Amino acid sequence: MEVVILSGSKQIGKLAADAIEELLRRKPNAVLGLATGSSPLPIYDELVARYERVGLDFSRASGFALDEYVGLPAGHPESYREVIRREFTDRVNIPPENVHGPDGTATDIPEACRAYEEAIAAVGGTDLQLLGVGTDGHIGFNEPGSSFASRTRIKSLIEQTRRDNARFFSGLADVPHHVLTQGLGTIMDARHVILVATGAQKAQAVREFVEGPVSAICPASVLQFHPHATVLLDEAAASALKLADFYRHTYDNKPAWQGI
Ligand code: GLP
């Protein structure tokens, strides 16, 4: 796991966008794993800026959302399909038919989850997965206790996550209890994972998943087993790390050609 501590969200957005740009130039039909939440927004803004400025081309790329609420009607502004569309894919030239998400409106949920796994496999798997992290250490919507081998499935949200996400709804009562999420096993199959965390409210979760034991109680800790996981942090999110100076020193002295 590579930990990179940067001065702010703009720098994080630029570094992650560099990796995505390099991927798209090497592999124009790259498969991007897309996350919602506020953490990836600076990355999307930077990619949109590069699309507008230098024509960074997404025309052959595809995108797969990490997760989705169950039961929100299609087109609901807070459904993750809509959020991804609004925040990113409608702002670049990725064909809408190449953008996928788990179907939270399906009547046969297990079948919808199976179909989603098959759709990811059919395009050759995810090349680069973007992630945020919940204050309880969840990634996607894999709450504490999630199996490290899990695939896309239905999950129940814990109250803390519902409270964290209530800001997007008119109140806590409107936050769905159920979600579909790529499993930890699905996320671990991505060839490169970039997790972004910013702000002091994430410091404890970051400390636990980066430097704590690998345990299902902290789902993001599974990334310690990933062969190519990059963790991009601002100073506040990095503030509880024991080895922060070591991560800074390592990154500062990294050969420039290596990228992240
Ligand atoms: C939600 C999403 C996660 C996201 C998390 C943190 O629970 N399902 O994918 O990582 O929120 O969001 P934020 O980046 O806004 O803190």
CSV table of C-alpha atoms and ligand atoms in Angstrom, one decimal:
chain,number,residue,atom,x,y,z
A,1,MET,CA,0.0,0.0,0.0
A,2,GLU,CA,1.4,3.4,-1.0
A,3,VAL,CA,0.4,6.3,1.2
A,4,VAL,CA,0.8,9.8,-0.3
A,5,ILE,CA,0.2,12.8,1.9
A,6,LEU,CA,-0.6,16.0,-0.1
A,7,SER,CA,-1.3,19.5,0.9
A,8,GLY,CA,-5.0,19.6,-0.3
A,9,SER,CA,-7.8,18.3,-2.4
A,10,LYS,CA,-6.5,20.0,-5.6
A,11,GLN,CA,-3.2,18.2,-5.4
A,12,ILE,CA,-5.0,14.9,-4.8
A,13,GLY,CA,-7.2,15.5,-7.8
A,14,LYS,CA,-4.2,16.2,-10.0
A,15,LEU,CA,-2.2,13.2,-8.9
A,16,ALA,CA,-5.1,10.8,-9.3
A,17,ALA,CA,-6.0,12.4,-12.7
A,18,ASP,CA,-2.4,11.9,-13.8
A,19,ALA,CA,-2.8,8.1,-13.2
A,20,ILE,CA,-6.1,8.0,-15.0
A,21,GLU,CA,-4.7,10.0,-17.9
A,22,GLU,CA,-1.7,7.7,-18.2
A,23,LEU,CA,-4.1,4.7,-18.2
A,24,LEU,CA,-6.3,6.2,-20.9
A,25,ARG,CA,-3.4,7.0,-23.1
A,26,ARG,CA,-2.0,3.5,-22.7
A,27,LYS,CA,-5.4,1.8,-22.9
A,28,PRO,CA,-8.1,3.9,-24.5
A,29,ASN,CA,-10.8,1.4,-23.6
A,30,ALA,CA,-9.9,1.4,-19.9
A,31,VAL,CA,-12.5,0.3,-17.4
A,32,LEU,CA,-12.9,2.9,-14.6
A,33,GLY,CA,-14.4,2.0,-11.2
A,34,LEU,CA,-16.4,5.1,-10.1
A,35,ALA,CA,-17.1,6.2,-6.6
A,36,THR,CA,-19.6,8.7,-5.2
A,37,GLY,CA,-19.3,10.8,-2.1
A,38,SER,CA,-17.3,14.1,-1.8
A,39,SER,CA,-13.8,12.5,-1.8
A,40,PRO,CA,-13.5,11.8,-5.5
A,41,LEU,CA,-15.0,15.1,-6.7
A,42,PRO,CA,-11.7,16.9,-7.1
A,43,ILE,CA,-10.6,14.0,-9.3
A,44,TYR,CA,-13.7,14.3,-11.5
A,45,ASP,CA,-13.3,18.1,-11.7
A,46,GLU,CA,-9.6,17.7,-12.8
A,47,LEU,CA,-10.5,15.1,-15.4
A,48,VAL,CA,-13.3,17.3,-16.8
A,49,ALA,CA,-10.8,20.2,-17.0
A,50,ARG,CA,-8.3,18.0,-18.9
A,51,TYR,CA,-11.1,16.8,-21.3
A,52,GLU,CA,-12.0,20.5,-22.0
A,53,ARG,CA,-8.4,21.8,-22.1
A,54,VAL,CA,-6.5,19.0,-23.9
A,55,GLY,CA,-9.2,16.7,-25.2
A,56,LEU,CA,-8.5,13.8,-22.8
A,57,ASP,CA,-10.5,11.2,-24.5
A,58,PHE,CA,-13.0,8.9,-22.8
A,59,SER,CA,-14.9,7.9,-25.9
A,60,ARG,CA,-13.8,4.2,-25.6
A,61,ALA,CA,-13.7,4.0,-21.8
A,62,SER,CA,-16.3,2.5,-19.6
A,63,GLY,CA,-17.3,3.2,-16.0
A,64,PHE,CA,-18.8,1.0,-13.3
A,65,ALA,CA,-20.3,2.6,-10.2
A,66,LEU,CA,-19.3,1.0,-6.9
A,67,ASP,CA,-22.7,1.0,-5.2
A,68,GLU,CA,-26.3,2.1,-5.2
A,69,TYR,CA,-29.2,2.7,-2.9
A,70,VAL,CA,-32.0,0.1,-3.0
A,71,GLY,CA,-35.5,1.4,-3.7
A,72,LEU,CA,-34.9,5.0,-4.9
A,73,PRO,CA,-36.9,5.5,-8.1
A,74,ALA,CA,-34.9,5.7,-11.4
A,75,GLY,CA,-33.8,9.3,-11.9
A,76,HIS,CA,-33.9,10.2,-8.2
A,77,PRO,CA,-31.3,12.9,-7.8
A,78,GLU,CA,-29.5,11.1,-5.0
A,79,SER,CA,-29.4,7.7,-6.7
A,80,TYR,CA,-25.7,7.0,-7.3
A,81,ARG,CA,-26.4,6.5,-11.0
A,82,GLU,CA,-27.6,10.1,-11.2
A,83,VAL,CA,-24.8,11.4,-9.0
A,84,ILE,CA,-22.1,9.8,-11.1
A,85,ARG,CA,-23.8,11.1,-14.3
A,86,ARG,CA,-24.1,14.7,-12.9
A,87,GLU,CA,-20.7,14.9,-11.2
A,88,PHE,CA,-18.6,13.2,-13.9
A,89,THR,CA,-19.8,11.2,-16.9
A,90,ASP,CA,-22.1,13.8,-18.4
A,91,ARG,CA,-19.3,16.3,-18.3
A,92,VAL,CA,-16.9,14.2,-20.5
A,93,ASN,CA,-17.3,12.2,-23.7
A,94,ILE,CA,-17.8,8.8,-22.2
A,95,PRO,CA,-20.7,7.2,-24.0
A,96,PRO,CA,-23.7,7.0,-21.7
A,97,GLU,CA,-24.2,3.3,-22.6
A,98,ASN,CA,-20.7,2.6,-21.3
A,99,VAL,CA,-21.6,3.8,-17.8
A,100,HIS,CA,-23.1,1.1,-15.5
A,101,GLY,CA,-24.3,0.8,-12.0
A,102,PRO,CA,-25.9,-1.9,-9.8
A,103,ASP,CA,-29.7,-1.8,-10.4
A,104,GLY,CA,-31.2,-0.7,-7.1
A,105,THR,CA,-34.7,-0.8,-8.7
A,106,ALA,CA,-34.5,-4.5,-9.7
A,107,THR,CA,-37.3,-6.8,-8.5
A,108,ASP,CA,-34.8,-9.8,-8.5
A,109,ILE,CA,-31.9,-8.3,-6.5
A,110,PRO,CA,-29.7,-11.4,-6.5
A,111,GLU,CA,-30.0,-11.7,-10.3
A,112,ALA,CA,-29.2,-8.0,-10.7
A,113,CYS,CA,-26.1,-8.4,-8.6
A,114,ARG,CA,-25.0,-11.5,-10.6
A,115,ALA,CA,-25.6,-9.6,-13.8
A,116,TYR,CA,-23.4,-6.7,-12.6
A,117,GLU,CA,-20.5,-8.9,-11.8
A,118,GLU,CA,-20.9,-10.5,-15.2
A,119,ALA,CA,-20.9,-7.1,-16.9
A,120,ILE,CA,-17.6,-6.1,-15.2
A,121,ALA,CA,-16.0,-9.4,-16.2
A,122,ALA,CA,-17.3,-9.1,-19.8
A,123,VAL,CA,-15.2,-6.0,-20.4
A,124,GLY,CA,-12.1,-7.6,-18.9
A,125,GLY,CA,-12.4,-6.3,-15.3
A,126,THR,CA,-11.7,-2.9,-13.7
A,127,ASP,CA,-8.4,-1.3,-14.5
A,128,LEU,CA,-8.6,1.5,-12.0
A,129,GLN,CA,-11.0,1.7,-9.0
A,130,LEU,CA,-11.6,5.0,-7.2
A,131,LEU,CA,-12.6,4.7,-3.6
A,132,GLY,CA,-13.5,6.9,-0.6
A,133,VAL,CA,-13.7,5.6,2.9
A,134,GLY,CA,-16.5,5.8,5.4
A,135,THR,CA,-15.9,7.0,9.0
A,136,ASP,CA,-16.4,3.4,10.0
A,137,GLY,CA,-13.8,2.1,7.5
A,138,HIS,CA,-16.3,1.0,4.9
A,139,ILE,CA,-15.4,1.1,1.2
A,140,GLY,CA,-18.3,1.1,-1.4
A,141,PHE,CA,-21.0,0.2,1.1
A,142,ASN,CA,-19.2,-2.8,2.6
A,143,GLU,CA,-19.9,-2.1,6.2
A,144,PRO,CA,-17.9,-3.6,9.1
A,145,GLY,CA,-18.1,-7.4,9.1
A,146,SER,CA,-18.2,-7.6,5.3
A,147,SER,CA,-16.6,-10.8,4.0
A,148,PHE,CA,-13.3,-10.2,2.3
A,149,ALA,CA,-14.4,-12.6,-0.4
A,150,SER,CA,-17.8,-10.8,-1.0
A,151,ARG,CA,-19.1,-10.0,-4.5
A,152,THR,CA,-21.8,-7.5,-5.5
A,153,ARG,CA,-24.8,-8.0,-3.2
A,154,ILE,CA,-27.4,-6.3,-1.0
A,155,LYS,CA,-26.3,-4.8,2.4
A,156,SER,CA,-28.0,-3.1,5.3
A,157,LEU,CA,-26.5,0.3,6.3
A,158,ILE,CA,-25.4,0.9,9.8
A,159,GLU,CA,-26.9,3.9,11.5
A,160,GLN,CA,-23.6,5.9,11.4
A,161,THR,CA,-23.5,5.6,7.6
A,162,ARG,CA,-27.1,6.6,7.3
A,163,ARG,CA,-26.4,9.7,9.5
A,164,ASP,CA,-23.3,10.5,7.5
A,165,ASN,CA,-25.3,10.4,4.3
A,166,ALA,CA,-28.4,12.2,5.6
A,167,ARG,CA,-26.9,15.5,4.4
A,168,PHE,CA,-27.8,14.4,0.8
A,169,PHE,CA,-31.5,13.8,1.7
A,170,SER,CA,-34.2,16.0,3.4
A,171,GLY,CA,-33.6,14.0,6.6
A,172,LEU,CA,-32.4,10.8,8.2
A,173,ALA,CA,-35.8,9.1,7.6
A,174,ASP,CA,-35.3,9.5,3.8
A,175,VAL,CA,-32.0,7.6,3.7
A,176,PRO,CA,-32.6,4.1,2.5
A,177,HIS,CA,-31.6,1.2,4.8
A,178,HIS,CA,-30.5,-1.1,2.0
A,179,VAL,CA,-27.9,-0.8,-0.7
A,180,LEU,CA,-26.2,-2.8,-3.4
A,181,THR,CA,-22.5,-2.7,-3.4
A,182,GLN,CA,-19.5,-4.3,-5.2
A,183,GLY,CA,-18.1,-6.7,-2.7
A,184,LEU,CA,-14.6,-6.5,-1.2
A,185,GLY,CA,-13.6,-9.4,-3.5
A,186,THR,CA,-14.9,-7.4,-6.5
A,187,ILE,CA,-12.9,-4.3,-5.4
A,188,MET,CA,-9.8,-6.4,-4.8
A,189,ASP,CA,-9.9,-7.7,-8.4
A,190,ALA,CA,-9.4,-4.2,-9.7
A,191,ARG,CA,-5.8,-3.8,-11.1
A,192,HIS,CA,-5.1,-0.5,-9.4
A,193,VAL,CA,-7.1,1.0,-6.5
A,194,ILE,CA,-6.9,4.6,-5.5
A,195,LEU,CA,-8.5,5.5,-2.2
A,196,VAL,CA,-9.0,9.2,-1.3
A,197,ALA,CA,-9.6,10.5,2.2
A,198,THR,CA,-9.7,14.2,3.3
A,199,GLY,CA,-10.5,16.0,6.5
A,200,ALA,CA,-10.0,15.3,10.2
A,201,GLN,CA,-13.2,13.2,10.4
A,202,LYS,CA,-11.5,10.5,8.4
A,203,ALA,CA,-8.2,10.4,10.5
A,204,GLN,CA,-9.2,7.6,12.7
A,205,ALA,CA,-10.6,5.4,9.9
A,206,VAL,CA,-7.4,6.0,7.9
A,207,ARG,CA,-5.2,5.2,10.9
A,208,GLU,CA,-7.1,1.9,11.4
A,209,PHE,CA,-7.1,0.7,7.8
A,210,VAL,CA,-3.5,1.7,6.9
A,211,GLU,CA,-1.7,0.8,10.1
A,212,GLY,CA,-4.1,-1.4,12.1
A,213,PRO,CA,-4.7,-5.1,11.8
A,214,VAL,CA,-6.4,-6.5,8.7
A,215,SER,CA,-9.8,-7.3,10.0
A,216,ALA,CA,-13.4,-7.4,8.7
A,217,ILE,CA,-14.3,-4.9,11.4
A,218,CYS,CA,-12.4,-2.4,9.3
A,219,PRO,CA,-13.3,-3.3,5.7
A,220,ALA,CA,-10.8,-1.0,4.0
A,221,SER,CA,-8.0,-2.8,5.8
A,222,VAL,CA,-8.4,-5.6,3.1
A,223,LEU,CA,-6.5,-3.2,0.8
A,224,GLN,CA,-3.3,-4.1,2.8
A,225,PHE,CA,-3.5,-7.3,0.7
A,226,HIS,CA,-3.9,-5.5,-2.7
A,227,PRO,CA,-0.8,-5.5,-4.9
A,228,HIS,CA,-1.3,-2.0,-6.2
A,229,ALA,CA,-3.3,0.2,-3.7
A,230,THR,CA,-2.6,3.9,-3.5
A,231,VAL,CA,-4.0,6.0,-0.6
A,232,LEU,CA,-4.1,9.8,-1.2
A,233,LEU,CA,-4.6,11.9,1.9
A,234,ASP,CA,-4.6,15.5,2.9
A,235,GLU,CA,-2.7,16.5,6.1
A,236,ALA,CA,-5.9,16.3,8.3
A,237,ALA,CA,-6.8,12.8,7.2
A,238,ALA,CA,-3.2,11.7,7.7
A,239,SER,CA,-2.9,13.3,11.2
A,240,ALA,CA,-3.3,10.1,13.2
A,241,LEU,CA,-0.8,8.1,11.2
A,242,LYS,CA,2.2,6.8,13.2
A,243,LEU,CA,4.5,6.6,10.1
A,244,ALA,CA,3.5,9.8,8.4
A,245,ASP,CA,7.1,11.1,8.1
A,246,PHE,CA,8.2,7.8,6.6
A,247,TYR,CA,5.4,8.0,3.9
A,248,ARG,CA,6.4,11.6,3.1
A,249,HIS,CA,10.1,10.7,2.9
A,250,THR,CA,9.4,7.7,0.6
A,251,TYR,CA,7.2,9.7,-1.7
A,252,ASP,CA,9.5,12.7,-1.9
A,253,ASN,CA,12.4,10.4,-2.9
A,254,LYS,CA,10.5,8.2,-5.4
A,255,PRO,CA,11.9,8.0,-8.9
A,256,ALA,CA,9.8,10.4,-11.0
A,257,TRP,CA,9.1,7.8,-13.7
A,258,GLN,CA,7.4,5.5,-11.3
A,259,GLY,CA,4.0,7.4,-11.0
A,260,ILE,CA,1.6,6.1,-8.5
B,1,GLP,C1,-20.7,6.6,0.9
B,1,GLP,C2,-20.3,5.9,-0.3
B,1,GLP,C3,-18.8,5.5,-0.2
B,1,GLP,C4,-18.0,6.7,0.2
B,1,GLP,C5,-18.4,7.2,1.5
B,1,GLP,C6,-17.6,8.4,2.0
B,1,GLP,O1,-21.0,5.8,2.0
B,1,GLP,N1,-21.0,4.7,-0.5
B,1,GLP,O2,-18.4,5.0,-1.5
B,1,GLP,O3,-16.7,6.4,0.2
B,1,GLP,O4,-19.8,7.6,1.4
B,1,GLP,O5,-18.1,9.6,1.4
B,1,GLP,P1,-17.4,11.0,1.4
B,1,GLP,O6,-16.3,10.9,0.4
B,1,GLP,O7,-18.4,12.0,1.1
B,1,GLP,O8,-16.9,11.2,2.8
